[in-house]
PDB file of C-alpha atoms in Angstrom:
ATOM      1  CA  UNK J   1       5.266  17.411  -6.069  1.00  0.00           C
ATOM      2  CA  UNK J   2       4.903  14.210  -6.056  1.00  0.00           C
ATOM      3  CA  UNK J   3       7.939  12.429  -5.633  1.00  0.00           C
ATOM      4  CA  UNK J   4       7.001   8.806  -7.360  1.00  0.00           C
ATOM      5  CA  UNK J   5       5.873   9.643 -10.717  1.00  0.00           C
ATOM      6  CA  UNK J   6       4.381   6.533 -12.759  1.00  0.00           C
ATOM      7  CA  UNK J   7       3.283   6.338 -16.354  1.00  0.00           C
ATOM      8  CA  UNK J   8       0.832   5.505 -18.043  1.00  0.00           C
ATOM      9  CA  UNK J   9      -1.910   6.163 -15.739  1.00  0.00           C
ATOM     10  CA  UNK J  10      -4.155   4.284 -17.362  1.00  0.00           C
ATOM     11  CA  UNK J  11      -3.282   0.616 -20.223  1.00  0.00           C
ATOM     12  CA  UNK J  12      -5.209  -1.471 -22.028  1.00  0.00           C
ATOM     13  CA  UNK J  13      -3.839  -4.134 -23.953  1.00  0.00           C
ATOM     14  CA  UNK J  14      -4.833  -7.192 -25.253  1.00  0.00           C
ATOM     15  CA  UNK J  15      -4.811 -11.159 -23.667  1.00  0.00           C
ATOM     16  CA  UNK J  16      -1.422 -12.423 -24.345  1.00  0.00           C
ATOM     17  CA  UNK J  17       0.623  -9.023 -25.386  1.00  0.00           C
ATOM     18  CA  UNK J  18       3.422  -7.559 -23.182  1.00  0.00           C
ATOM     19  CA  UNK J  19       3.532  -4.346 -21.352  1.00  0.00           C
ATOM     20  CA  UNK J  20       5.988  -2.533 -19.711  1.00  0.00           C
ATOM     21  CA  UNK J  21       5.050   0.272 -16.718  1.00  0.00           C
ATOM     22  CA  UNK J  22       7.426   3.151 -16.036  1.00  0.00           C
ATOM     23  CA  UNK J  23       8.050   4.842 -12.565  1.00  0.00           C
ATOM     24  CA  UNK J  24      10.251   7.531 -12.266  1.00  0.00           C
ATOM     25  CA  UNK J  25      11.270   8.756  -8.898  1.00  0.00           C
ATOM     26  CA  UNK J  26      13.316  11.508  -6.734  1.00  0.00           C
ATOM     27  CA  UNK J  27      13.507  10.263  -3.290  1.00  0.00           C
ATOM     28  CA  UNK J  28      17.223   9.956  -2.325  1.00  0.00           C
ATOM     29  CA  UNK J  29      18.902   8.523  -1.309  1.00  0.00           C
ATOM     30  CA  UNK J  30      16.744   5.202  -1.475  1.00  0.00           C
ATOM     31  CA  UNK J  31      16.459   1.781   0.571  1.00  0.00           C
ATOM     32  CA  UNK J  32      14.341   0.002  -1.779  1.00  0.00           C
ATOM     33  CA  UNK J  33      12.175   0.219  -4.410  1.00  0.00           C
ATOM     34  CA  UNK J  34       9.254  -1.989  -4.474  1.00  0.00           C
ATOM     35  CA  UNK J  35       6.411  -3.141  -7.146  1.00  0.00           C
ATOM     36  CA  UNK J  36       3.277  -4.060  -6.030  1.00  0.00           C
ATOM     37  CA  UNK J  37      -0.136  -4.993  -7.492  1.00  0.00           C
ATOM     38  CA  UNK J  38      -3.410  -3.799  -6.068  1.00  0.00           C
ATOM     39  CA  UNK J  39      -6.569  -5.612  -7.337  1.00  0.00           C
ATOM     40  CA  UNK J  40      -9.781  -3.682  -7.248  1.00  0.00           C
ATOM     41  CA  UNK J  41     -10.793  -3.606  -3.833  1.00  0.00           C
ATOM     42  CA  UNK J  42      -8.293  -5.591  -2.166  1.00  0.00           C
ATOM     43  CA  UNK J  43      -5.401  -4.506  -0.404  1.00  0.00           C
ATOM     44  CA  UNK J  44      -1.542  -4.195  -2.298  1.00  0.00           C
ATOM     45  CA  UNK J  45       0.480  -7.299  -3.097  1.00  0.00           C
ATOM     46  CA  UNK J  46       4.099  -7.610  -3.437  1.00  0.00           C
ATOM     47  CA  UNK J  47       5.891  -8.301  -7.017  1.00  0.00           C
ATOM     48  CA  UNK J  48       9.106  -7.179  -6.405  1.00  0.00           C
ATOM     49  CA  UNK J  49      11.477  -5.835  -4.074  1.00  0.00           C
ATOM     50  CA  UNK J  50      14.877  -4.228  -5.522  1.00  0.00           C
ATOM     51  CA  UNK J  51      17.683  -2.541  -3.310  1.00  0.00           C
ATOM     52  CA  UNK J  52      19.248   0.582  -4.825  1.00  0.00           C
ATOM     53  CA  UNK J  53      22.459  -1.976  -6.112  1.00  0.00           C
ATOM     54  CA  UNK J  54      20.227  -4.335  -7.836  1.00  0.00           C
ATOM     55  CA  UNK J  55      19.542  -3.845 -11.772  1.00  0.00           C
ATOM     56  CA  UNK J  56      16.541  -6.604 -12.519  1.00  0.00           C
ATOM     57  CA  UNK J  57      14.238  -8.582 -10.224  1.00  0.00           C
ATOM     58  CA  UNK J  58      11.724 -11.217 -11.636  1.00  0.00           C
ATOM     59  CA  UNK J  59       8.727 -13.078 -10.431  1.00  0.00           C
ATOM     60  CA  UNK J  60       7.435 -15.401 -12.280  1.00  0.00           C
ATOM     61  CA  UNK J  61       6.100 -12.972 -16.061  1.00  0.00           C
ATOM     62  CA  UNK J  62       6.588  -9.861 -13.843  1.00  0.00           C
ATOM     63  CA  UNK J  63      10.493  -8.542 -14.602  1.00  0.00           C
ATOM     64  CA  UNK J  64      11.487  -5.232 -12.747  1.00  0.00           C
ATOM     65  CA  UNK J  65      14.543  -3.367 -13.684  1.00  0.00           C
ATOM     66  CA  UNK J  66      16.101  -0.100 -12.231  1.00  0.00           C
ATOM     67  CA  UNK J  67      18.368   2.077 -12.819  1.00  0.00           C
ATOM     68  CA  UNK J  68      19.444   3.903  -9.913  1.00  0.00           C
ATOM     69  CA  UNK J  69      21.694   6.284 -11.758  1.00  0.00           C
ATOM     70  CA  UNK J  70      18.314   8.380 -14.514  1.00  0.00           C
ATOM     71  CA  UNK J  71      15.969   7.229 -11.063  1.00  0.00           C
ATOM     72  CA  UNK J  72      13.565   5.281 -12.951  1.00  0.00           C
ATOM     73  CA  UNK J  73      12.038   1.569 -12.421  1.00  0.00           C
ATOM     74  CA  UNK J  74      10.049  -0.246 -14.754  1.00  0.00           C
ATOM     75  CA  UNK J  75       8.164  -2.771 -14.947  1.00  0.00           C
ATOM     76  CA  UNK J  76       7.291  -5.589 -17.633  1.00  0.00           C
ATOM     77  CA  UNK J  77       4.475  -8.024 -17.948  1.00  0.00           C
ATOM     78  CA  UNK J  78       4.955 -10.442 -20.431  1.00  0.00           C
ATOM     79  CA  UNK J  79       2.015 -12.968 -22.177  1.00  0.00           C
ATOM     80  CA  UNK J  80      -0.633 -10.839 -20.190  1.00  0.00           C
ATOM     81  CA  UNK J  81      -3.501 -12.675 -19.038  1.00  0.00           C
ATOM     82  CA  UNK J  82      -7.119 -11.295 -18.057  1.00  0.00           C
ATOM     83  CA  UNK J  83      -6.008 -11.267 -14.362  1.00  0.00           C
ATOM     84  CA  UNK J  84      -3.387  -8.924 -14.565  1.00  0.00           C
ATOM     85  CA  UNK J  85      -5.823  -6.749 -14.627  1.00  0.00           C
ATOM     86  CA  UNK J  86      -5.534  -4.575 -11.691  1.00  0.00           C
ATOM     87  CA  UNK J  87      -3.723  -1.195 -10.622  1.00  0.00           C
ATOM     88  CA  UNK J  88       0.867  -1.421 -10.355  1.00  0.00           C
ATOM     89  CA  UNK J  89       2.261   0.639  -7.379  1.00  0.00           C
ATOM     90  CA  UNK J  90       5.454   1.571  -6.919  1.00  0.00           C
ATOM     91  CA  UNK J  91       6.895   2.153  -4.126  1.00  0.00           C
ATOM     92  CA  UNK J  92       9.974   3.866  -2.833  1.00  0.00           C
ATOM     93  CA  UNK J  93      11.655   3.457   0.495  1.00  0.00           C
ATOM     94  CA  UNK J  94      14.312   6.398   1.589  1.00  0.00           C
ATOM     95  CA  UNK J  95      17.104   5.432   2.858  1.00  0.00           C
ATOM     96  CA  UNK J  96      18.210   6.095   6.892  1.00  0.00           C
ATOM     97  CA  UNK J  97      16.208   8.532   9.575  1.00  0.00           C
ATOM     98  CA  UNK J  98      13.278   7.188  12.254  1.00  0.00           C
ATOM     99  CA  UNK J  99      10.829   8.392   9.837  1.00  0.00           C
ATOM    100  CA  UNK J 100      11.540   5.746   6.748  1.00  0.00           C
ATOM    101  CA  UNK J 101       8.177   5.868   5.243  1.00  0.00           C
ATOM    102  CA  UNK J 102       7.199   4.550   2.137  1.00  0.00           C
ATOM    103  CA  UNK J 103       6.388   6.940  -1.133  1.00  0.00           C
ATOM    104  CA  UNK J 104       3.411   5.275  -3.124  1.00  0.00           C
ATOM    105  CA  UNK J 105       3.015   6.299  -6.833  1.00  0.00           C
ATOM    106  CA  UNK J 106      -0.234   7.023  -8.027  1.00  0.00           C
ATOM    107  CA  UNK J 107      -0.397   3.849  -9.759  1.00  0.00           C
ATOM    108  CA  UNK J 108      -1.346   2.328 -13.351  1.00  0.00           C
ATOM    109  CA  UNK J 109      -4.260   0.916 -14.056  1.00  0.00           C
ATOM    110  CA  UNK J 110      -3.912  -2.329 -16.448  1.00  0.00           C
ATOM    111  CA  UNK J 111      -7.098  -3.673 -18.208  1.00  0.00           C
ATOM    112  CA  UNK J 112      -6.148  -7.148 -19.912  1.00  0.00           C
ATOM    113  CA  UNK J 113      -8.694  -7.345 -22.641  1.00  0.00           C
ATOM    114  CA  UNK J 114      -9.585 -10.824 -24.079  1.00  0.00           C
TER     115      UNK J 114
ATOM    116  CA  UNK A   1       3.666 -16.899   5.587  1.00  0.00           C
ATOM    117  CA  UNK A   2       3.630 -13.071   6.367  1.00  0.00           C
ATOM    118  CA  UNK A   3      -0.566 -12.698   6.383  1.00  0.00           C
ATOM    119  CA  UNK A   4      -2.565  -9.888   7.446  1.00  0.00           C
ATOM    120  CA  UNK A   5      -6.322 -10.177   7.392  1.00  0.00           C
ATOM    121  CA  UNK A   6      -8.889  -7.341   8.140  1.00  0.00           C
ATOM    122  CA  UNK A   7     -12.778  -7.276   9.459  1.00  0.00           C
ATOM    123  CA  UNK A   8     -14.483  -6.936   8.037  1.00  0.00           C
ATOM    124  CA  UNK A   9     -14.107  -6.172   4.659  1.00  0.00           C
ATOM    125  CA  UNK A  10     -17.068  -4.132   4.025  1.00  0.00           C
ATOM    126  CA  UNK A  11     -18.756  -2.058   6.744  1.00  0.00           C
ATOM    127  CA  UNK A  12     -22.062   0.174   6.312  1.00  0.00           C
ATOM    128  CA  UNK A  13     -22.637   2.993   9.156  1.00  0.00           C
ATOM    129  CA  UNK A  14     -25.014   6.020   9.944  1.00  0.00           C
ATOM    130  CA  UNK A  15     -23.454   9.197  10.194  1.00  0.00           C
ATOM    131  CA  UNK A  16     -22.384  10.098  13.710  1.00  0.00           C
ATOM    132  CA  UNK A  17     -21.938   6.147  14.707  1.00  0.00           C
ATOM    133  CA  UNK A  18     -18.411   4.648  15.601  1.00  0.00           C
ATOM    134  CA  UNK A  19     -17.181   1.748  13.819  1.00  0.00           C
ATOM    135  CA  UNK A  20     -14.274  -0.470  14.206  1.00  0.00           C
ATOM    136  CA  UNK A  21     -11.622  -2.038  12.444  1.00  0.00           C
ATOM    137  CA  UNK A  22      -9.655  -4.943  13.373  1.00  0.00           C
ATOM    138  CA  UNK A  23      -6.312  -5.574  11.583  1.00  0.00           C
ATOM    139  CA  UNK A  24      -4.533  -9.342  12.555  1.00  0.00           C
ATOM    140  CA  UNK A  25      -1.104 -10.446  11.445  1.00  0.00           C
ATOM    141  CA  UNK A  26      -1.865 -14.584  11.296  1.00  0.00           C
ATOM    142  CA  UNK A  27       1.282 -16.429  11.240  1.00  0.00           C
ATOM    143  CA  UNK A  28       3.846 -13.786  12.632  1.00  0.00           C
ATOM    144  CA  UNK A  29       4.427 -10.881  15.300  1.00  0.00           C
ATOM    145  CA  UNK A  30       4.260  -7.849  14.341  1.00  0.00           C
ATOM    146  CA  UNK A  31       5.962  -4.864  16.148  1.00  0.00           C
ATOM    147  CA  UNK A  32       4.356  -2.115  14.241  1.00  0.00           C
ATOM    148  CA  UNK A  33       1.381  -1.821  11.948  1.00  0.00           C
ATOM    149  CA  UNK A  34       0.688   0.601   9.920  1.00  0.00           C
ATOM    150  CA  UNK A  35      -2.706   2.632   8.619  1.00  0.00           C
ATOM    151  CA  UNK A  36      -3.605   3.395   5.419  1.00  0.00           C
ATOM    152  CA  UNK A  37      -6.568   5.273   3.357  1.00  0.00           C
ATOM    153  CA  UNK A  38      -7.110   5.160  -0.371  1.00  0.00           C
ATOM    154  CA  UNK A  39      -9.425   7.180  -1.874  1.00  0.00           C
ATOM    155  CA  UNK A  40     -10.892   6.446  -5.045  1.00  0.00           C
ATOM    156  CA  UNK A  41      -7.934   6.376  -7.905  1.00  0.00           C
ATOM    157  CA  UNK A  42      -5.871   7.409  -5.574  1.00  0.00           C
ATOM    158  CA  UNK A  43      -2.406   7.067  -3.354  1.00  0.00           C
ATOM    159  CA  UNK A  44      -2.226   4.746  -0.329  1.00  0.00           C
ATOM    160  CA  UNK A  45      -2.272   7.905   1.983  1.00  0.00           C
ATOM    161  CA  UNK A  46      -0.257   6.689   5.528  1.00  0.00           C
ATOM    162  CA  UNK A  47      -2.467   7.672   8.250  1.00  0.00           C
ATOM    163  CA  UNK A  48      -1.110   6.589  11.466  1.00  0.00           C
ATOM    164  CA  UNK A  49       1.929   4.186  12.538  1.00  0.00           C
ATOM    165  CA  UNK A  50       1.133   2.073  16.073  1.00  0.00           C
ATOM    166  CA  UNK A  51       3.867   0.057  18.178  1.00  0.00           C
ATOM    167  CA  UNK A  52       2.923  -2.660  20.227  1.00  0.00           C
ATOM    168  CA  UNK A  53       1.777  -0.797  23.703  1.00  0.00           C
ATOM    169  CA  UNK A  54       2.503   2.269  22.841  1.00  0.00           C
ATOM    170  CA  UNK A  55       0.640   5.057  21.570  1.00  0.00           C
ATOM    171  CA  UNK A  56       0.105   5.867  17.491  1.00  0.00           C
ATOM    172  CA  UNK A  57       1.748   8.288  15.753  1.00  0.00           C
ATOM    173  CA  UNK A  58      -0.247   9.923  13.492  1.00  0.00           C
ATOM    174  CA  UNK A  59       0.226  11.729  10.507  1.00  0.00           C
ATOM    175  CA  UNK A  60       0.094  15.679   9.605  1.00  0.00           C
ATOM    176  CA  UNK A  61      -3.374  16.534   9.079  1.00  0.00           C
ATOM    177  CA  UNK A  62      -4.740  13.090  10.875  1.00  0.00           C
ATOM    178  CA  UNK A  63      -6.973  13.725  13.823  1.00  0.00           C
ATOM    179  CA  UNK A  64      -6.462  11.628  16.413  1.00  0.00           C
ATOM    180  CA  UNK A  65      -9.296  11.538  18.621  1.00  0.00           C
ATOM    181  CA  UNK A  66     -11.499  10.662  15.833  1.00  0.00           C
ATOM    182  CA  UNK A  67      -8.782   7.862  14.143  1.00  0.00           C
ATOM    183  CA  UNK A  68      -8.231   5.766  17.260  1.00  0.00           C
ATOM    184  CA  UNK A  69      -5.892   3.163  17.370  1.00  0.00           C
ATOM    185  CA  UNK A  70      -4.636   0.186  19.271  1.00  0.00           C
ATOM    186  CA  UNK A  71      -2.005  -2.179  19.165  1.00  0.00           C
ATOM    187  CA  UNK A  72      -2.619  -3.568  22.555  1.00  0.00           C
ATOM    188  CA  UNK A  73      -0.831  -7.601  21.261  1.00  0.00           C
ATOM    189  CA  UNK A  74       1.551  -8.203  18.519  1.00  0.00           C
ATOM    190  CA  UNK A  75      -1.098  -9.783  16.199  1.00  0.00           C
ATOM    191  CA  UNK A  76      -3.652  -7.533  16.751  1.00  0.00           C
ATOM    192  CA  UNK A  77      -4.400  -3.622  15.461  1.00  0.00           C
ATOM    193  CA  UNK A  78      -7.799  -1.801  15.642  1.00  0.00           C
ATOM    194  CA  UNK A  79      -8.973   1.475  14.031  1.00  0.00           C
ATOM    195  CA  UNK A  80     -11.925   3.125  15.179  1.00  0.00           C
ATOM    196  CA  UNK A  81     -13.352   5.535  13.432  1.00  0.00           C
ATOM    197  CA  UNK A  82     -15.653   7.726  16.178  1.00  0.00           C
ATOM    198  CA  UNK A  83     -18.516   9.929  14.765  1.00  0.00           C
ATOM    199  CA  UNK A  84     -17.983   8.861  11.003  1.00  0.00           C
ATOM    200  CA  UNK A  85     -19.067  11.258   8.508  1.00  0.00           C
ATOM    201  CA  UNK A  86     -19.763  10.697   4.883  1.00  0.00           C
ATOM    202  CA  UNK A  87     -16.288  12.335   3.939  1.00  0.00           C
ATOM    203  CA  UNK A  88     -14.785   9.206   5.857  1.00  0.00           C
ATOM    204  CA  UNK A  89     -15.962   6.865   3.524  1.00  0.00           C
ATOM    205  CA  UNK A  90     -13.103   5.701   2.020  1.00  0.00           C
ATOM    206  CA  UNK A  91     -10.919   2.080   1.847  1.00  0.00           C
ATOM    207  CA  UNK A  92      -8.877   1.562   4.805  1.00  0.00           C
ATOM    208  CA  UNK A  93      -5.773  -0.730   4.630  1.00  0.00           C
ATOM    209  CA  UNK A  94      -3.677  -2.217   7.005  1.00  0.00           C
ATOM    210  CA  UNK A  95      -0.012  -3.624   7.288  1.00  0.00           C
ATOM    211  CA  UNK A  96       2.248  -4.931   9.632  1.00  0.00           C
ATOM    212  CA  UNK A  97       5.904  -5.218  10.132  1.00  0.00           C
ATOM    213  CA  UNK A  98       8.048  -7.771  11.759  1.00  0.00           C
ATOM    214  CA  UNK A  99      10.493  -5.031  12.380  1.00  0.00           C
ATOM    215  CA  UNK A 100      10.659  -1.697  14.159  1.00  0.00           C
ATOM    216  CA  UNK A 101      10.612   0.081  10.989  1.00  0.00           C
ATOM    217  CA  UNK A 102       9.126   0.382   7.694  1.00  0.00           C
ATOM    218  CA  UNK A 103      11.061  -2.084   5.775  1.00  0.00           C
ATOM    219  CA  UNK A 104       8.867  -4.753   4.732  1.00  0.00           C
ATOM    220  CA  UNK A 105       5.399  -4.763   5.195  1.00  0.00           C
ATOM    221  CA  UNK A 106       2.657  -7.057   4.582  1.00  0.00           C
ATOM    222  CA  UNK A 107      -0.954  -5.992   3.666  1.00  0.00           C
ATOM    223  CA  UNK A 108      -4.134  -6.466   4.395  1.00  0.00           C
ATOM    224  CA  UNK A 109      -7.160  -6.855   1.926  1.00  0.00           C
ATOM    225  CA  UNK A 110      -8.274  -3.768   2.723  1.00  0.00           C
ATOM    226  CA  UNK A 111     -12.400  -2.529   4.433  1.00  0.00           C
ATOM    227  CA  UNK A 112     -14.783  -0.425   2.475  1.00  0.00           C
ATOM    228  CA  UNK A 113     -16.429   1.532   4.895  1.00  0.00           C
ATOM    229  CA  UNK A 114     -19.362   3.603   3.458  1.00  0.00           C
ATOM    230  CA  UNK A 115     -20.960   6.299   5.761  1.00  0.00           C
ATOM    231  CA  UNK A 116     -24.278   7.137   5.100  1.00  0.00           C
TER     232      UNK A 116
END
């Protein structure tokens, strides 16, 4: 089982609406949990970074929020534009051992339609 | 700061051939680097984990002698696929870490490689 769970697996919504991207998770305990965004062809790029004490993280119209306490992330894009288009990862990092590897999510794809 | 570039980006080979992959961290050392695959609508999939002079460590189910990689300078990774198949077609995707560890990496843009 897969234990970074994200929903929907597939969006489409239109220029200038918001969106919000859900990610539920198991790993635990946790270092981090990360979003990233993953343009077709092109390799993952960082949105946000949260430690398991943090609550919200912004960047710019990207807002992540977590609660550590139900295990479940989301994040919100807000006045979409046509190059937000692209596939949302996110990521969790356990906490402690030599073997702290990252869990990807299966992702959400986001087409931005004009 | 914190870039990692890949060559090439796209690669074409004949089945059976070897090709290579070079992964470079530009403006910062990088003690380990890290190997990914992603398969069509699919997970980053980790495939191997390489120190700087030492040897990878590779992932359940990751065969070795056919993934090879080096880390022989702190900017510089390669991954050479040896006797690709068409099943190996896939994107590969580097990142590197400033740390011993996994806890912030930095990607690369990712190569295409298409065997044929």
């Amino acid at each position: 089982k897969n234990q970074v769970e994200q929903s929907p697996q597939s969006l489409i919504i239109l220029e200038g609406k918001n969106c919000t991207l859900q990610c539920n998770y198991t790993v635990s305990p946790f270092s981090n949990l990360r979003w990233y965004k993953q343009d077709t062809g092109r390799g993952p790029v960082s949105l946000t970074i949260m430690t398991f004490s943090e609550n919200t993280k912004s960047n710019g119209r990207y807002t992540a929020t977590l609660d550590a306490d139900t295990k479940q992330s989301s994040l919100h894009i807000t006045a979409s534009q046509l190059s937000d288009s692209a596939s949302y990862i996110c990521v969790v990092s356990p906490y402690g051992g030599a073997t702290n590897k990252l869990i990807f999510g299966t992702g959400t794809l986001l087409a931005v339609q004009p | 700061g914190a870039v990692v570039s890949q060559h090439p980006s796209r690669v074409i080979c004949k089945s059976g051939t070897s090709v290579k992959i070079e992964c470079r961290s530009l403006d910062f050392q990088a003690t380990t680097m890290f190997w990914y695959r992603q398969f069509p609508k699919k997970s980053l999939m980790l495939m191997a984990t390489s120190n700087e002079g030492s040897k990878a460590t590779y992932e359940q189910g990751v065969e070795k002698d056919k993934f090879l990689i080096n880390h022989a300078s702190l900017t510089l990774s390669t991954l050479t696929v040896t006797s690709a198949h068409p099943e190996d077609s896939s994107f590969y995707i580097c990142s590197a870490s400033e740390t011993s560890g996994y806890y912030e990496q930095y990607f690369g843009p990712g190569t295409r490689l298409t065997v044929t």
